[in-house]
Amino acid sequence: MNRNIRTDLAIELREEMKDRQDLEGVNISTTVNEDQDIRTTVIDVLNEEGEKKLGKPKGTYITIESESIREFDEGIHMPLCRELARQLDILLEGADSILVAGLGNRAVTPDSLGPLVVDNLFITRHLKDCGVEGKKIISGICPGVMAQTGIETVEIIRGICENIDVDAVLAIDALAARSSRRLNRTIQLADTGISPGSGVGNHRKAVNQETIGVKVIALGVPTVISVPSIVNDSMDIMADAFNQSHGKALMETFTEEQRYALACNMVEPDLVDMFVTPKNIDELIKRISFTISEAINSMNA
Amino acid sequence: MNRNIRTDLAIELREEMKDRQDLEGVNISTTVNEDQDIRTTVIDVLNEEGEKKLGKPKGTYITIESESIREFDEGIHMPLCRELARQLDILLEGADSILVAGLGNRAVTPDSLGPLVVDNLFITRHLKDCGVEGKKIISGICPGVMAQTGIETVEIIRGICENIDVDAVLAIDALAARSSRRLNRTIQLADTGISPGSGVGNHRKAVNQETIGVKVIALGVPTVISVPSIVNDSMDIMADAFNQSHGKALMETFTEEQRYALACNMVEPDLVDMFVTPKNIDELIKRISFTISEAINSMNA
Amino acid sequence: MNRNIRTDLAIELREEMKDRQDLEGVNISTTVNEDQDIRTTVIDVLNEEGEKKLGKPKGTYITIESESIREFDEGIHMPLCRELARQLDILLEGADSILVAGLGNRAVTPDSLGPLVVDNLFITRHLKDCGVEGKKIISGICPGVMAQTGIETVEIIRGICENIDVDAVLAIDALAARSSRRLNRTIQLADTGISPGSGVGNHRKAVNQETIGVKVIALGVPTVISVPSIVNDSMDIMADAFNQSHGKALMETFTEEQRYALACNMVEPDLVDMFVTPKNIDELIKRISFTISEAINSMNA
Amino acid sequence: MNRNIRTDLAIELREEMKDRQDLEGVNISTTVNEDQDIRTTVIDVLNEEGEKKLGKPKGTYITIESESIREFDEGIHMPLCRELARQLDILLEGADSILVAGLGNRAVTPDSLGPLVVDNLFITRHLKDCGVEGKKIISGICPGVMAQTGIETVEIIRGICENIDVDAVLAIDALAARSSRRLNRTIQLADTGISPGSGVGNHRKAVNQETIGVKVIALGVPTVISVPSIVNDSMDIMADAFNQSHGKALMETFTEEQRYALACNMVEPDLVDMFVTPKNIDELIKRISFTISEAINSMNA
């Protein structure tokens, strides 16, 4: 869980752009399953131009959204599970042996998504009859976080991949969103791996094909909002509250990045290391982690 | 954990007041243990006048603060433990049999303070030789929260107190603070019980002598900040950012309550049901809950 | 979890009897759902005669068994869930408001059945629209165990029942079995409540209609075997191993109770306070507690 | 936790020997701290002769025992902690960077010793000022068990050691004892690593210097007894009960290994995969894991 950045969601970066028509180097397509209330958006960042425009590394970002996830509507579980499994099948095509890495801190509720998913997986790598008849070989690991281990996640995952036969890593992690509207309601898949520090030029800690040696698919759910995002959101309303044409005019000249930097300056320094999450995060995380683990399990059903 | 209100801390309500000299019906005294970096503030709300002024029911509010709690300074554990035990001894004088109630949701990290304290208590009520030689009889309960039980906390605690011999309830709970400066660094004791809804005129759910039938001492630690508090804090800076004399002048005419109401209006409705907490809340909660349980255990040592 | 007795299962007490034809005061009927591998046995203890014969209080004991539960056969989940819901509907007929009590110690894996069931319930009592259209009002509590609370379970449950509107208590608990064959593979329902000490003449701690004031249905799963049971089982084989006609002849003169008393004498005293459980008890408990909570939830579906 | 073998404790293997005088290739010395009720036994297996005699690989086995550990005597915590730290200092001399591996299954109470120790460690490897002034660099990992990961523990540990700078691995694990007398009351240290399958000729899974590439110190506490051990213990009493001179004479001709094999045959096959543990294992594990983590932390104090 990385909470110091604006958003981990490609779809939110896309939305923030003022002029939506002209986005060179980025392809976007959306499919809606109206009956079931599931919307799948595929964003392809094609080249360096696209990387610069969107602020995300070259690759494919798939967002599966459903308003119903949070409403504890039992009916949404199965269709969501199927759509996720369908996308995983495509992204993991050709990979017979998959290491599922449940990133995050089990002891902090909104960060426990990854460990909870791995807890509920049907692990097969150690079973004698696994890997036959086109079944995937599933292994799992919960590496913990830096404060618990003193070790970079990438060092643990790479070490395991060098010692066992793995074709792909599926890294599950809690993400930060910009808007409360997407919280615990969105699943993002990416074939670029997880690059926590990419926004701040720190490529050392990334968990991706380059650092691990095998394909890394990232699966994330936004479970927290950063504190500056909250302040950022309230700035327009505040300008209105002050009935302040100068303030409003000023706000309009800012880019999203400038706004976010301003918001960061408007909060106490130690708040930047805090996060915002719903009171019932325990129920939300339990529910969505179950859907994700069942989708992964269903690849072998 | 009640996160919809401005603050659970009497000391913060006191600080918010513009004119600190004149506070009828409220007595305040502060003791500092300079060597050990522990500051104890006793706020007595003497009458209805004081209740109205401070917005807290009549009674005694003791705040024990230490900058060092969060810094993982091992040296602070023992003196803090002793100071807390000293205050508990006074508040629980004459009570031989004490039910420690660990309020809150074990599954949500910043709300797990109460259950963690009870987990670490030396429970004696069921032991044969307890209650002799002036030793306290300690029992414990973790009632869970409404979403898990469907039952008001007061109904569970009162039910138990009617069925066993209890002289006092010590209710442990996570609190909301106004300022990040006090988070996980302050222990508040009160002889008024816990009145979650008192600020909004809802006395039905209160856990206090009136509703339980025995004395109720509340022990709380602020572990979260409400989202509107964060926005509230940034409003002055924002007015400055807009270089807006009108805005700044406007802000100065607001009371704290008006500011908070404004901040509530400035955030998305579903954010009001969210909370702000530090990334390393698991370590902070583990540490402070250990200090509290050791202080309670030491009353019998 | 009570591990000092021979068995908590009525069906095992029945099996131990030498002469199965003649059992006055006890009615037994069995239904088998062959396709689905589910066997339901109803044992009615009709009168004092039956109580003495079987060693269980007057009432109805329903045992639902399935070999497949332990084999992680996904196919058994739904039919088992339906059969359990069907029996619960009968036992809880007329009860609109039900308190589900998850007995046992959450921190000891084989004893965590009750708390895990309650964790996964759909609690409705606090929701505004609950109780309409013939839906059950569900509340829940995990009272913890004596070592954690210092309070008898019956004191907590009775206290709650006196403070809220409850028509019946459904008490979930881990049980002790005599045979490893039934472990984690059997669900026992009883309308007699839970009488941990009934075998040793200690009625004080029972959780039943008499002590609570409302109907108490017990739902238990054997998750442990007592240590003397293990030794008991090996005694015949040992007599054989010694090729000892005297030993074998001696064994045949013993009743089950005499054998068990002998086995208790054959183990070190501190082993009597220990229990036997499978290595993969975490997976077994997770699976069967999920089936039970889904059966309870389905009463309101 | 490996529960299929007679005992993981070198000291119990030593005790089982009929003729204690003559044990070539094995040196034994015992130190008693009478005041504090701590007994430290050092067993050195010097050569192949000793390996064969004791059934343990060449190396040093240190057993620290204290009757008081289980009695919740607070007074034993500090002297035990100091003795353990003293032995660790010797065994880990020259190792500046230490990876503490908490082996075992967090979800099964008697197997959670390793993870609980790591949870409470003061991890320093990621801190900027670590490694200076002769302080140890501490990192930690909880690799989980085969059923959860599908990966051999040795593959995970070796992978990490190949990717970070580690001088020694300290592997913490729950062990099986032969006798209930030693359960949760004994700490065994060994410089041979952990060789779960060594007794059955399976060296592939061992976690030791040979398989990991750096020194591996094992620290274990017996928390379970195997089921056949229980039956084994009762055999003599049973022979007595049968008043059977033939049986007793027969028993006397057996070696410990023959007795254990007989006991294995006397229990149902699925019982061999079960374990025996005390009812209050949650408290015992919490207490002893705290002592161990504090001893490790004190190496840097």
Coordinates of C-alpha atoms in Angstrom, one line a residue, chain B residues 94-220:
Chain B
G94 CA -13.2 1.3 46.9
A95 CA -14.1 -0.9 43.9
D96 CA -12.9 -4.5 44.6
S97 CA -14.4 -6.2 41.6
I98 CA -13.8 -4.5 38.3
L99 CA -15.1 -5.5 34.8
V100 CA -12.7 -4.3 32.1
A101 CA -14.7 -3.8 28.9
G102 CA -12.6 -3.7 25.7
L103 CA -14.9 -1.8 23.4
G104 CA -14.3 -1.5 19.6
N105 CA -13.8 -3.7 16.6
R106 CA -10.9 -6.2 16.8
A107 CA -10.8 -6.5 13.0
V108 CA -10.2 -2.8 12.3
T109 CA -6.7 -1.9 13.5
P110 CA -7.2 1.6 15.0
D111 CA -10.4 0.4 16.7
S112 CA -8.8 -2.7 18.2
L113 CA -7.3 -0.9 21.3
G114 CA -9.9 -2.2 23.8
P115 CA -9.8 -5.9 22.7
L116 CA -6.0 -5.8 22.7
V117 CA -5.9 -4.5 26.3
V118 CA -8.3 -7.2 27.5
D119 CA -6.3 -9.9 25.7
N120 CA -3.2 -9.0 27.8
L121 CA -4.9 -8.6 31.2
F122 CA -4.3 -10.9 34.2
I123 CA -7.9 -12.1 34.7
T124 CA -8.5 -13.3 38.3
R125 CA -12.3 -13.5 39.0
H126 CA -12.4 -17.2 38.3
L127 CA -9.3 -18.1 40.4
K128 CA -10.0 -19.5 43.8
D129 CA -7.7 -17.2 45.8
C130 CA -8.7 -13.9 44.2
G131 CA -10.2 -11.1 46.2
V132 CA -8.1 -11.8 49.2
E133 CA -5.7 -9.4 50.8
G134 CA -7.1 -6.4 49.2
K135 CA -6.4 -7.6 45.7
K136 CA -8.8 -6.5 43.0
I137 CA -11.1 -9.0 41.3
I138 CA -10.6 -8.6 37.6
S139 CA -13.0 -9.8 34.9
G140 CA -13.0 -8.8 31.2
I141 CA -15.3 -8.7 28.2
C142 CA -14.9 -7.7 24.5
P143 CA -18.5 -7.0 23.5
G144 CA -17.8 -6.3 19.8
V145 CA -19.5 -3.6 17.8
M146 CA -23.0 -3.1 16.6
A147 CA -22.2 -4.3 13.0
Q148 CA -20.9 -7.6 14.4
T149 CA -23.5 -8.2 17.2
G150 CA -26.7 -6.2 16.3
I151 CA -26.7 -5.3 20.1
E152 CA -25.9 -2.0 21.8
T153 CA -22.8 -2.2 23.9
V154 CA -24.7 -0.9 26.9
E155 CA -27.1 -3.8 26.7
I156 CA -24.3 -6.3 26.9
I157 CA -22.4 -4.6 29.7
R158 CA -25.5 -4.0 31.8
G159 CA -26.6 -7.6 31.3
I160 CA -23.3 -8.9 32.6
C161 CA -23.2 -6.4 35.5
E162 CA -26.7 -7.6 36.6
N163 CA -25.5 -11.2 36.6
I164 CA -22.1 -10.9 38.4
D165 CA -20.8 -9.0 41.3
V166 CA -19.1 -5.9 39.9
D167 CA -18.3 -2.6 41.7
A168 CA -17.0 -0.7 38.7
V169 CA -16.7 -1.0 34.9
L170 CA -13.4 0.2 33.3
A171 CA -14.3 0.8 29.6
I172 CA -11.4 1.0 27.2
D173 CA -12.0 2.5 23.8
A174 CA -10.3 4.1 20.8
L175 CA -11.1 7.8 20.5
A176 CA -11.1 10.5 17.8
A177 CA -8.8 13.4 18.2
R178 CA -8.9 16.8 16.5
S179 CA -5.2 17.1 15.9
S180 CA -2.6 14.7 14.7
R181 CA -0.3 16.0 17.4
R182 CA -2.3 14.0 20.1
L183 CA -2.8 10.8 18.1
N184 CA -1.6 7.7 19.9
R185 CA 0.2 9.9 22.4
T186 CA -2.5 10.7 24.9
I187 CA -4.5 8.7 27.4
Q188 CA -7.8 10.2 28.7
L189 CA -9.5 8.9 31.8
A190 CA -13.0 10.1 32.8
D191 CA -15.4 9.2 35.6
T192 CA -18.3 10.1 33.4
G193 CA -18.4 6.8 31.4
I194 CA -18.5 6.8 27.6
S195 CA -21.2 8.8 26.0
P196 CA -20.7 8.4 22.3
G197 CA -23.8 10.3 21.2
S198 CA -23.8 12.9 23.9
G199 CA -22.8 15.7 21.5
V200 CA -25.8 15.0 19.4
G201 CA -28.4 14.6 22.2
N202 CA -28.5 10.8 22.1
H203 CA -28.1 9.6 25.7
R204 CA -29.7 6.2 25.0
K205 CA -26.4 4.5 24.1
A206 CA -24.2 5.9 26.8
V207 CA -22.3 3.4 29.0
N208 CA -22.3 5.2 32.4
Q209 CA -23.4 4.8 36.0
E210 CA -26.9 5.8 35.1
T211 CA -27.3 3.1 32.4
I212 CA -25.2 0.4 33.9
G213 CA -25.9 0.7 37.6
V214 CA -22.3 0.8 38.8
K215 CA -19.5 3.4 38.4
V216 CA -18.1 3.5 34.9
I217 CA -14.5 4.8 34.3
A218 CA -13.6 5.4 30.7
L219 CA -10.1 5.0 29.4
G220 CA -9.5 6.1 25.9

